Tab-separated table of C-alpha atoms and ligand atoms in Angstrom:
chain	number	residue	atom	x	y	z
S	27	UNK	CA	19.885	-49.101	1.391
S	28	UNK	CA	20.170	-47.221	-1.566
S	29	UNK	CA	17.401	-45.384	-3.275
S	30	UNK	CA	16.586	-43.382	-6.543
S	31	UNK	CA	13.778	-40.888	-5.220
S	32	UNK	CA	14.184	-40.308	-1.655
S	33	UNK	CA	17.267	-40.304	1.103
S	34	UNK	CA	17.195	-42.261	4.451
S	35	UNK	CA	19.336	-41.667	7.269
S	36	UNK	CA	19.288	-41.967	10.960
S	37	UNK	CA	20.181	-39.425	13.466
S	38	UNK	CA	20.246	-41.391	16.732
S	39	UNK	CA	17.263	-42.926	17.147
S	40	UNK	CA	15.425	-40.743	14.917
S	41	UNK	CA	14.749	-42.333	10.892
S	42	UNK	CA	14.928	-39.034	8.247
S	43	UNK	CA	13.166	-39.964	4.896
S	44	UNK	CA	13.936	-36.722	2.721
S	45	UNK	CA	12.094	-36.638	-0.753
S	46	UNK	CA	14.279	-36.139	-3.412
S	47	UNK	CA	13.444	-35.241	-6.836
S	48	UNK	CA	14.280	-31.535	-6.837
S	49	UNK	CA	13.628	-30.905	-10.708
S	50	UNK	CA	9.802	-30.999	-10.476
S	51	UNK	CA	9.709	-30.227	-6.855
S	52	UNK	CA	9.161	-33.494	-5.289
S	53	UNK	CA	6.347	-34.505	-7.520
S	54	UNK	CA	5.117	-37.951	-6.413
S	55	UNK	CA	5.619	-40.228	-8.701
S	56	UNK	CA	4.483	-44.418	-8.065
S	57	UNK	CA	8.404	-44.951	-7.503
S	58	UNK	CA	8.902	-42.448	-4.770
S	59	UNK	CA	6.132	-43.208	-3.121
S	60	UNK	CA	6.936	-46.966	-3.254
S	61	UNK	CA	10.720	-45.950	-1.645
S	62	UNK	CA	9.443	-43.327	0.638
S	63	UNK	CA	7.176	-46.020	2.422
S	64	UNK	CA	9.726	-49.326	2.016
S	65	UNK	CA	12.094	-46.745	4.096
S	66	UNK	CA	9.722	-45.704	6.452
S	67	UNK	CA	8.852	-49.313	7.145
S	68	UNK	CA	12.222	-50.377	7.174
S	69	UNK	CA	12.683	-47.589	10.196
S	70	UNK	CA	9.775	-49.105	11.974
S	71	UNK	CA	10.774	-51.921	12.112
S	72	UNK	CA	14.088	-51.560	13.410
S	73	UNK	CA	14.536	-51.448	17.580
S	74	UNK	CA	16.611	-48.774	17.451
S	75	UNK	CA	14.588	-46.254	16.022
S	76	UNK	CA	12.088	-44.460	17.992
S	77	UNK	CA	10.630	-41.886	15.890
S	78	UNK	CA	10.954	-40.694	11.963
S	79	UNK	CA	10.664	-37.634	10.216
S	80	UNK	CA	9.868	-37.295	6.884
S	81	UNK	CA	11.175	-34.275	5.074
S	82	UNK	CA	11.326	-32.851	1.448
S	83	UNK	CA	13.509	-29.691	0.567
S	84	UNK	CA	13.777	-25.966	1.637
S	85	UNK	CA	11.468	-25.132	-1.834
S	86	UNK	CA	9.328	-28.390	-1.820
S	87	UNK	CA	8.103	-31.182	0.820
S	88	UNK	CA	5.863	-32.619	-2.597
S	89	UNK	CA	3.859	-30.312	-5.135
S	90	UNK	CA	1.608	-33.025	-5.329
S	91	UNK	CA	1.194	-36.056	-7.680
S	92	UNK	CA	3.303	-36.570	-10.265
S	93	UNK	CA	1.426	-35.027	-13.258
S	94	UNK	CA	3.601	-36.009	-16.227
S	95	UNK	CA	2.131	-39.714	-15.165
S	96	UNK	CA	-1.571	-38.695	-14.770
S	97	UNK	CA	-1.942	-36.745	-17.585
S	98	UNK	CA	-3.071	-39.473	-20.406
S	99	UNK	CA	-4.202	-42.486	-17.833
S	100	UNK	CA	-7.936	-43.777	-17.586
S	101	UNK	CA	-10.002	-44.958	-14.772
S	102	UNK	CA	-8.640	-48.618	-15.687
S	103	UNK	CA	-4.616	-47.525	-15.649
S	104	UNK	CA	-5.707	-45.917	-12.141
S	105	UNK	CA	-7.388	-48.699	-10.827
S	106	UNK	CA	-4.925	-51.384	-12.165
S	107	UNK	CA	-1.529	-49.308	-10.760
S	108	UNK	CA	-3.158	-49.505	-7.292
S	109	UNK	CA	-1.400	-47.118	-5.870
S	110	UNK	CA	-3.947	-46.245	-3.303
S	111	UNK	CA	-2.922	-49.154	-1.568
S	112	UNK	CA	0.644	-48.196	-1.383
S	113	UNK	CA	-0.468	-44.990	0.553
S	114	UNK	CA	-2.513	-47.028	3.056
S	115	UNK	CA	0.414	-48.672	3.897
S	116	UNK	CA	2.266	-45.676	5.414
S	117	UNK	CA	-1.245	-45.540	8.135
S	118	UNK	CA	-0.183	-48.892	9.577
S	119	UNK	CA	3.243	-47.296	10.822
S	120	UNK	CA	3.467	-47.809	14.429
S	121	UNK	CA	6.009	-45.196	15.351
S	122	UNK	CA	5.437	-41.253	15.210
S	123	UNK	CA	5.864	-40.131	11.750
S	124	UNK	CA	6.752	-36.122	11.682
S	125	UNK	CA	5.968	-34.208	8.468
S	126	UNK	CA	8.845	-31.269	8.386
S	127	UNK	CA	7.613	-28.947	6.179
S	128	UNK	CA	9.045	-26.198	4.079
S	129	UNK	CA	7.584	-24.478	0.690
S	130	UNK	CA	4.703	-26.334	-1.311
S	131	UNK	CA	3.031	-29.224	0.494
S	132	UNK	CA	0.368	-29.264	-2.658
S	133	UNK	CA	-2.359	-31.912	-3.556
S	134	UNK	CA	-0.607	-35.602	-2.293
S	135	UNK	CA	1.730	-33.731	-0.959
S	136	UNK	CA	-0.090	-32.003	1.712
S	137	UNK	CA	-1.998	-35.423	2.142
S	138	UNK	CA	1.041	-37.144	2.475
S	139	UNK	CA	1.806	-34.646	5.086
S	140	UNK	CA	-1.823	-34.947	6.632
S	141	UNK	CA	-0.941	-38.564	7.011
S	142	UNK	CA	1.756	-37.828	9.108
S	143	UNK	CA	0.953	-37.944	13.022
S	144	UNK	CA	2.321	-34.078	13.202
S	145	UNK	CA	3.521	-31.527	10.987
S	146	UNK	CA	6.664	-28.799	12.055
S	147	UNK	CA	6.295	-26.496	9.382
S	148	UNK	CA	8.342	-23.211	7.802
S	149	UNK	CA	7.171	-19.580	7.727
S	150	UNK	CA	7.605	-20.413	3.936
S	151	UNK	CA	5.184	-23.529	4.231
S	152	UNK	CA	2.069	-23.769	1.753
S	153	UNK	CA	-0.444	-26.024	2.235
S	154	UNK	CA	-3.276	-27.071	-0.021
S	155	UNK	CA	-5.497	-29.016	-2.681
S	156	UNK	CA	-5.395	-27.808	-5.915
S	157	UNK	CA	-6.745	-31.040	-7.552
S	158	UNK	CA	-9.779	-29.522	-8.292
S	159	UNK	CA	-7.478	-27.211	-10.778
S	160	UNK	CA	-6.958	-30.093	-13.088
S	161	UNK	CA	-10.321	-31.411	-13.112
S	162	UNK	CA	-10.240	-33.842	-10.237
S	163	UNK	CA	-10.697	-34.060	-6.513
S	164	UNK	CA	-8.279	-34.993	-3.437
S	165	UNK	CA	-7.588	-39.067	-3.961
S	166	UNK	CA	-5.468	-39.570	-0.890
S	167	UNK	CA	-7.805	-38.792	1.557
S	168	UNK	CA	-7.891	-34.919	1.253
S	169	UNK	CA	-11.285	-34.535	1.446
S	170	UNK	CA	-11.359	-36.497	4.456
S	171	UNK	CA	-8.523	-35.162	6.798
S	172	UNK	CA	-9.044	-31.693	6.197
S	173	UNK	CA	-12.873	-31.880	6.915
S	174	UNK	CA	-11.696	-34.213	10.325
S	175	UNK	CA	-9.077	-31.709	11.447
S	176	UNK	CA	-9.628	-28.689	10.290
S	177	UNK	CA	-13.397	-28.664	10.096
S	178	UNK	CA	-16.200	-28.564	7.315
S	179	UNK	CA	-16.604	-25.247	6.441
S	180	UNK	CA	-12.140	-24.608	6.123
S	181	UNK	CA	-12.014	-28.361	4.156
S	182	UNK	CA	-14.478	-26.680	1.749
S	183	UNK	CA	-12.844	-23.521	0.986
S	184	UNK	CA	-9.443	-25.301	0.749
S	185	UNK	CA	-10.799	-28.079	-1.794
S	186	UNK	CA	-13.140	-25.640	-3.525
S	187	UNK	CA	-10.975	-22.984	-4.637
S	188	UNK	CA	-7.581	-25.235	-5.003
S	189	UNK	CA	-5.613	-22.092	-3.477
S	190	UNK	CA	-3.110	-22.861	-0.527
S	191	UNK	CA	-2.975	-21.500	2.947
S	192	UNK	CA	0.329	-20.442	4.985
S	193	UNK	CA	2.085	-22.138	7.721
S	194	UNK	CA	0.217	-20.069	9.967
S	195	UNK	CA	-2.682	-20.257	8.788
S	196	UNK	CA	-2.688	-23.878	8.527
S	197	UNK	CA	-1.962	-23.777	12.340
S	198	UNK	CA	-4.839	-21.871	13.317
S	199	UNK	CA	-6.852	-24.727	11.027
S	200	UNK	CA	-5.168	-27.157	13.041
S	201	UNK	CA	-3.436	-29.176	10.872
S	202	UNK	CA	0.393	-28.170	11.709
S	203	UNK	CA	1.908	-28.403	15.029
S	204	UNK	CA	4.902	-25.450	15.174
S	205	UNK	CA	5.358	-22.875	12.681
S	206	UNK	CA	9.250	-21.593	12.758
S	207	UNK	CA	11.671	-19.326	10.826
S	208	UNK	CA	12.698	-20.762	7.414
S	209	UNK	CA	15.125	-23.417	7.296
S	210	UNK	CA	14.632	-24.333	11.124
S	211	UNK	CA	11.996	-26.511	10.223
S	212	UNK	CA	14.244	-29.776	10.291
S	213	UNK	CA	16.015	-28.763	13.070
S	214	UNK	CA	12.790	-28.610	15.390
S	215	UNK	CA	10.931	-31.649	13.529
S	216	UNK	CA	14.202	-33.264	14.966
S	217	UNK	CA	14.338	-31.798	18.708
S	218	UNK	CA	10.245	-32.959	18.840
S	219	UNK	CA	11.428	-36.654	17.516
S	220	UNK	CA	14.367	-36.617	19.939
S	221	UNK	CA	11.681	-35.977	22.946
S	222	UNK	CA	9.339	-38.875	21.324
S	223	UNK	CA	12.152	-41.229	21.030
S	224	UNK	CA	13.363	-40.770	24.352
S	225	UNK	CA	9.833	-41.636	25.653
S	226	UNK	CA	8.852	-45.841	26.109
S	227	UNK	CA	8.321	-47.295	22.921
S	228	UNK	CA	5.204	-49.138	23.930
S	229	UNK	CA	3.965	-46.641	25.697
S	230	UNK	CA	4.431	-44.352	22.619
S	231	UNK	CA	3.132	-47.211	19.825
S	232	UNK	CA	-0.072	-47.875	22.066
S	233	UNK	CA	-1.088	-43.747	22.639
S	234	UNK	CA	-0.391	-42.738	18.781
S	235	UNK	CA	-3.054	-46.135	18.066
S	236	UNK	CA	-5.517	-44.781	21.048
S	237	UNK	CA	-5.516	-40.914	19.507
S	238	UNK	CA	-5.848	-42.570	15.624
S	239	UNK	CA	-9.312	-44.503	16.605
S	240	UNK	CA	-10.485	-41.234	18.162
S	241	UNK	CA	-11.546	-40.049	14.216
S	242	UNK	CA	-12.208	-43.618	13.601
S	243	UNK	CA	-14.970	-45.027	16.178
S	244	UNK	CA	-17.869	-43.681	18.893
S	245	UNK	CA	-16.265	-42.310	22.060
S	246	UNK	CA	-17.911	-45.268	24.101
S	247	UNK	CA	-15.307	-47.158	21.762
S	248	UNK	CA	-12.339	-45.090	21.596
S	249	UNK	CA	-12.841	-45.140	25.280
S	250	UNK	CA	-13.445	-48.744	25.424
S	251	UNK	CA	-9.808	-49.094	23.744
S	252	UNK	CA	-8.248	-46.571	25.650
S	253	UNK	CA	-9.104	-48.719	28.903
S	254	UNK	CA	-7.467	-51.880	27.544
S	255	UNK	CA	-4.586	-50.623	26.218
S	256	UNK	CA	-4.225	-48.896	29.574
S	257	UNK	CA	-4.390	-52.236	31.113
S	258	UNK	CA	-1.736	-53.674	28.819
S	259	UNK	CA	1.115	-50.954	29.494
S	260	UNK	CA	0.462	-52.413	33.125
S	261	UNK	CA	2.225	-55.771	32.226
S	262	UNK	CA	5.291	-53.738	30.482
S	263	UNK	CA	8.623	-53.730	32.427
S	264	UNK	CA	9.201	-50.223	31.091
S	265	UNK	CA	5.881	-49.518	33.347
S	266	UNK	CA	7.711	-50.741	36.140
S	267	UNK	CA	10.769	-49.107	35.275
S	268	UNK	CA	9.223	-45.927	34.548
S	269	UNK	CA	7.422	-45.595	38.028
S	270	UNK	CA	10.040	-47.351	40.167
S	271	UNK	CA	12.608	-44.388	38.470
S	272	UNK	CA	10.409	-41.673	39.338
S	273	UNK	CA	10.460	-42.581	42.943
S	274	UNK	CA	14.112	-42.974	43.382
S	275	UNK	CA	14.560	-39.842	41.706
S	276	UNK	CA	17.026	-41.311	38.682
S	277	UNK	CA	16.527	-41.536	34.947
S	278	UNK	CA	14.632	-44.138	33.203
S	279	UNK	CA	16.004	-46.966	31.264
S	280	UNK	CA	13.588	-47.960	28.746
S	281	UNK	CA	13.809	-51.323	27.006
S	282	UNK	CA	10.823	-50.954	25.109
S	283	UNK	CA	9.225	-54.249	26.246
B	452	LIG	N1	3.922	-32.883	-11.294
B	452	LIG	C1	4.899	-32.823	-12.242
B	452	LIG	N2	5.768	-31.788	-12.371
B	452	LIG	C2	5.665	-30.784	-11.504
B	452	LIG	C3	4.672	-30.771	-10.494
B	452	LIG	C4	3.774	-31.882	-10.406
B	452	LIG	N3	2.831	-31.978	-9.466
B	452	LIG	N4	4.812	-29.626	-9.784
B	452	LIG	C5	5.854	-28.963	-10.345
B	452	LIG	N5	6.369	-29.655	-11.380
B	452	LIG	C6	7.500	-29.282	-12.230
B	452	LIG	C7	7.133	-28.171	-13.211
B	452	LIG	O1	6.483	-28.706	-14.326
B	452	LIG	C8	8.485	-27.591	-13.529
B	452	LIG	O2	9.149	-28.438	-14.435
B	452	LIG	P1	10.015	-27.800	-15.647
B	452	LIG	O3	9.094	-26.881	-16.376
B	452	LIG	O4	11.137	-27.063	-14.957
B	452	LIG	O5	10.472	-28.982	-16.438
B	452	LIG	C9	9.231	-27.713	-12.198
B	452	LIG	O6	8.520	-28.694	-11.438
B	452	LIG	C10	9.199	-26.422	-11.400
B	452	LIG	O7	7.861	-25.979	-11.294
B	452	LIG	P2	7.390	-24.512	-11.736
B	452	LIG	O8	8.270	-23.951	-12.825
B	452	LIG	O9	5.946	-24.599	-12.014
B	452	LIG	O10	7.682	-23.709	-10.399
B	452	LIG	P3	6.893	-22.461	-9.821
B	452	LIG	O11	7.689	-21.999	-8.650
B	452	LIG	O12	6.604	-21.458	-10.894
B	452	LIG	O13	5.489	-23.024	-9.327
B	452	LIG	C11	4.036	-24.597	-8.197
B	452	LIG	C12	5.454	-23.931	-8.298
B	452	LIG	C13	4.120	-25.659	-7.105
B	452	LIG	C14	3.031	-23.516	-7.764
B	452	LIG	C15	3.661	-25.171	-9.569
B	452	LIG	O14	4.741	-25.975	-10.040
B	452	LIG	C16	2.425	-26.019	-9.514
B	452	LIG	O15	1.299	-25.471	-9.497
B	452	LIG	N6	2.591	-27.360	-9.530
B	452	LIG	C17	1.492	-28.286	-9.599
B	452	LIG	C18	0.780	-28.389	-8.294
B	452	LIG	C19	-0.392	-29.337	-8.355
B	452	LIG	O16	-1.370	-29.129	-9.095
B	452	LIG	N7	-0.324	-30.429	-7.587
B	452	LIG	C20	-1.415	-31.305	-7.443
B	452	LIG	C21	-1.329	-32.442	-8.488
B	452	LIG	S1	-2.754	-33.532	-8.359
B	452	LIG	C22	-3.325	-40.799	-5.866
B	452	LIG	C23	-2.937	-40.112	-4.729
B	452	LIG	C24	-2.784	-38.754	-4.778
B	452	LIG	C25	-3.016	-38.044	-5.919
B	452	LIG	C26	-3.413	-38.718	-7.054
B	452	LIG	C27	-3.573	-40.088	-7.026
B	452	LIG	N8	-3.469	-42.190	-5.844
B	452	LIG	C28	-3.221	-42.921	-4.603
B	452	LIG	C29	-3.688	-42.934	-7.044
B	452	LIG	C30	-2.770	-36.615	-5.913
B	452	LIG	C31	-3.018	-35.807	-6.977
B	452	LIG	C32	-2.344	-34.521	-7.043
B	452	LIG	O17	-1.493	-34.190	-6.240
């Protein structure tokens, strides 16, 4: 399928979503969020796909919001685009989402990013909130992620003062995964998708859900879950298939059921 703002493509059984608007830097406009998550569904829900990556360019994953289109709306334009509820759709992806990172991940763009399940980033990678810049705060759950993952005091600083952090940086915070040389950053994002996607889908669908209700629920819960999801795997074939392969010393056919 064709779209205006972003690119799809498949590379095996890996689904690439690159943002696309290179004149103001991937800014995220309503439309390219819209396409960016009708792709990424579209690649979750197809069998063949076992992973996705989604990407921007070597100077830009997304400088944020688009802020040509904030500039003159109210509270009621905000409220009536709902475009919050566009974003919430990309947290009920099943499969591993990779952010690949390179240059300014800025305001919705580093959220979008933090809404990934990992993030390979450049050397040239910039993460960071500068909402409070232009009079607002983090709207796409800045706040939030960066005081889960990173910590209070770090989420602070980083929402505070609107400045960005580096790729390395951001690693020691523990928001990004890998940090490599510019312009590798695809090339890992796709070497860790190819390892995910050779993995059993189930197996893979059911951990990413067990890790996302750790920041969600108690541990008693979270373990609670774990335990029964556990149990599930236990009825899949590619269970069986998985052990049976180990012990006769062959590689695994998964079938994903
Ligand atoms: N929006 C619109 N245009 C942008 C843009 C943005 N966020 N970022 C860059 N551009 C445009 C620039 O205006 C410029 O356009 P021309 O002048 O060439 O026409 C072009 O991209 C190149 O940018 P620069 O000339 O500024 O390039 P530099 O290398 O000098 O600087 C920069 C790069 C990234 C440091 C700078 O462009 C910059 O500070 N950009 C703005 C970063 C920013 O403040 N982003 C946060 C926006 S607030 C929501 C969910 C999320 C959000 C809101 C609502 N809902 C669910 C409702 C999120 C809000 C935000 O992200």
């Amino acid at each position: 399928m064709a779209y205006e703002f972003v690119l799809a493509e498949t590379d095996g059984p890996i689904g690439i979503v690159t943002i696309n608007r290179p004149a103001v830097l991937n800014a995220l406009n309503p439309g390219t969020i819209a396409e960016l998550t009708e792709a990424l569904e579209a690649f979750d829900a197809d069998d063949a796909i076992g992973c996705m990556i989604l990407t921007g360019s070597e100077r830009a994953f997304a400088a944020g919001a688009d802020i040509t289109q904030m500039v003159d709306a109210g509270p009621v334009e905000v409220l009536r685009d709902d475009n919050f509820s566009r974003w919430a759709r990309l947290r009920a992806l099943h499969k591993p989402l990779i952010a690949a990172v390179s240059g300014y991940a800025l305001g919705g763009g580093c959220e979008l990013a933090l809404m990934c399940d990992l993030i390979v980033a450049s050397e040239s990678a910039q993460f960071g909130q500068p909402e409070v810049k232009l009079g607002i705060i983090p709207g796409a759950g800045g706040t939030q992620r960066w005081a889960r993952v990173a910590g209070r005091t770090a989420a602070m600083e980083i929402v505070l003062t609107g400045d960005p952090v580096s790729a390395v940086e951001a690693q020691r915070l523990g928001i990004v995964n890998r940090v490599v040389p510019v312009g590798a950053h695809l090339d890992e994002a796709r070497r860790l998708a190819r390892t995910i996607a050779s993995r059993p889908p189930l197996a893979v669908r059911l951990a990413k859900e067990a890790v996302n209700q750790a920041q969600e629920t108690s541990l008693s819960a979270g373990l609670e879950l774990e335990r029964k999801l556990f149990y599930l795997l236990f009825a899949s074939e590619d269970k069986r298939e998985g052990m049976r392969a180990f012990l006769e010393k062959r590689p695994a056919r998964f079938q994903g059921r």
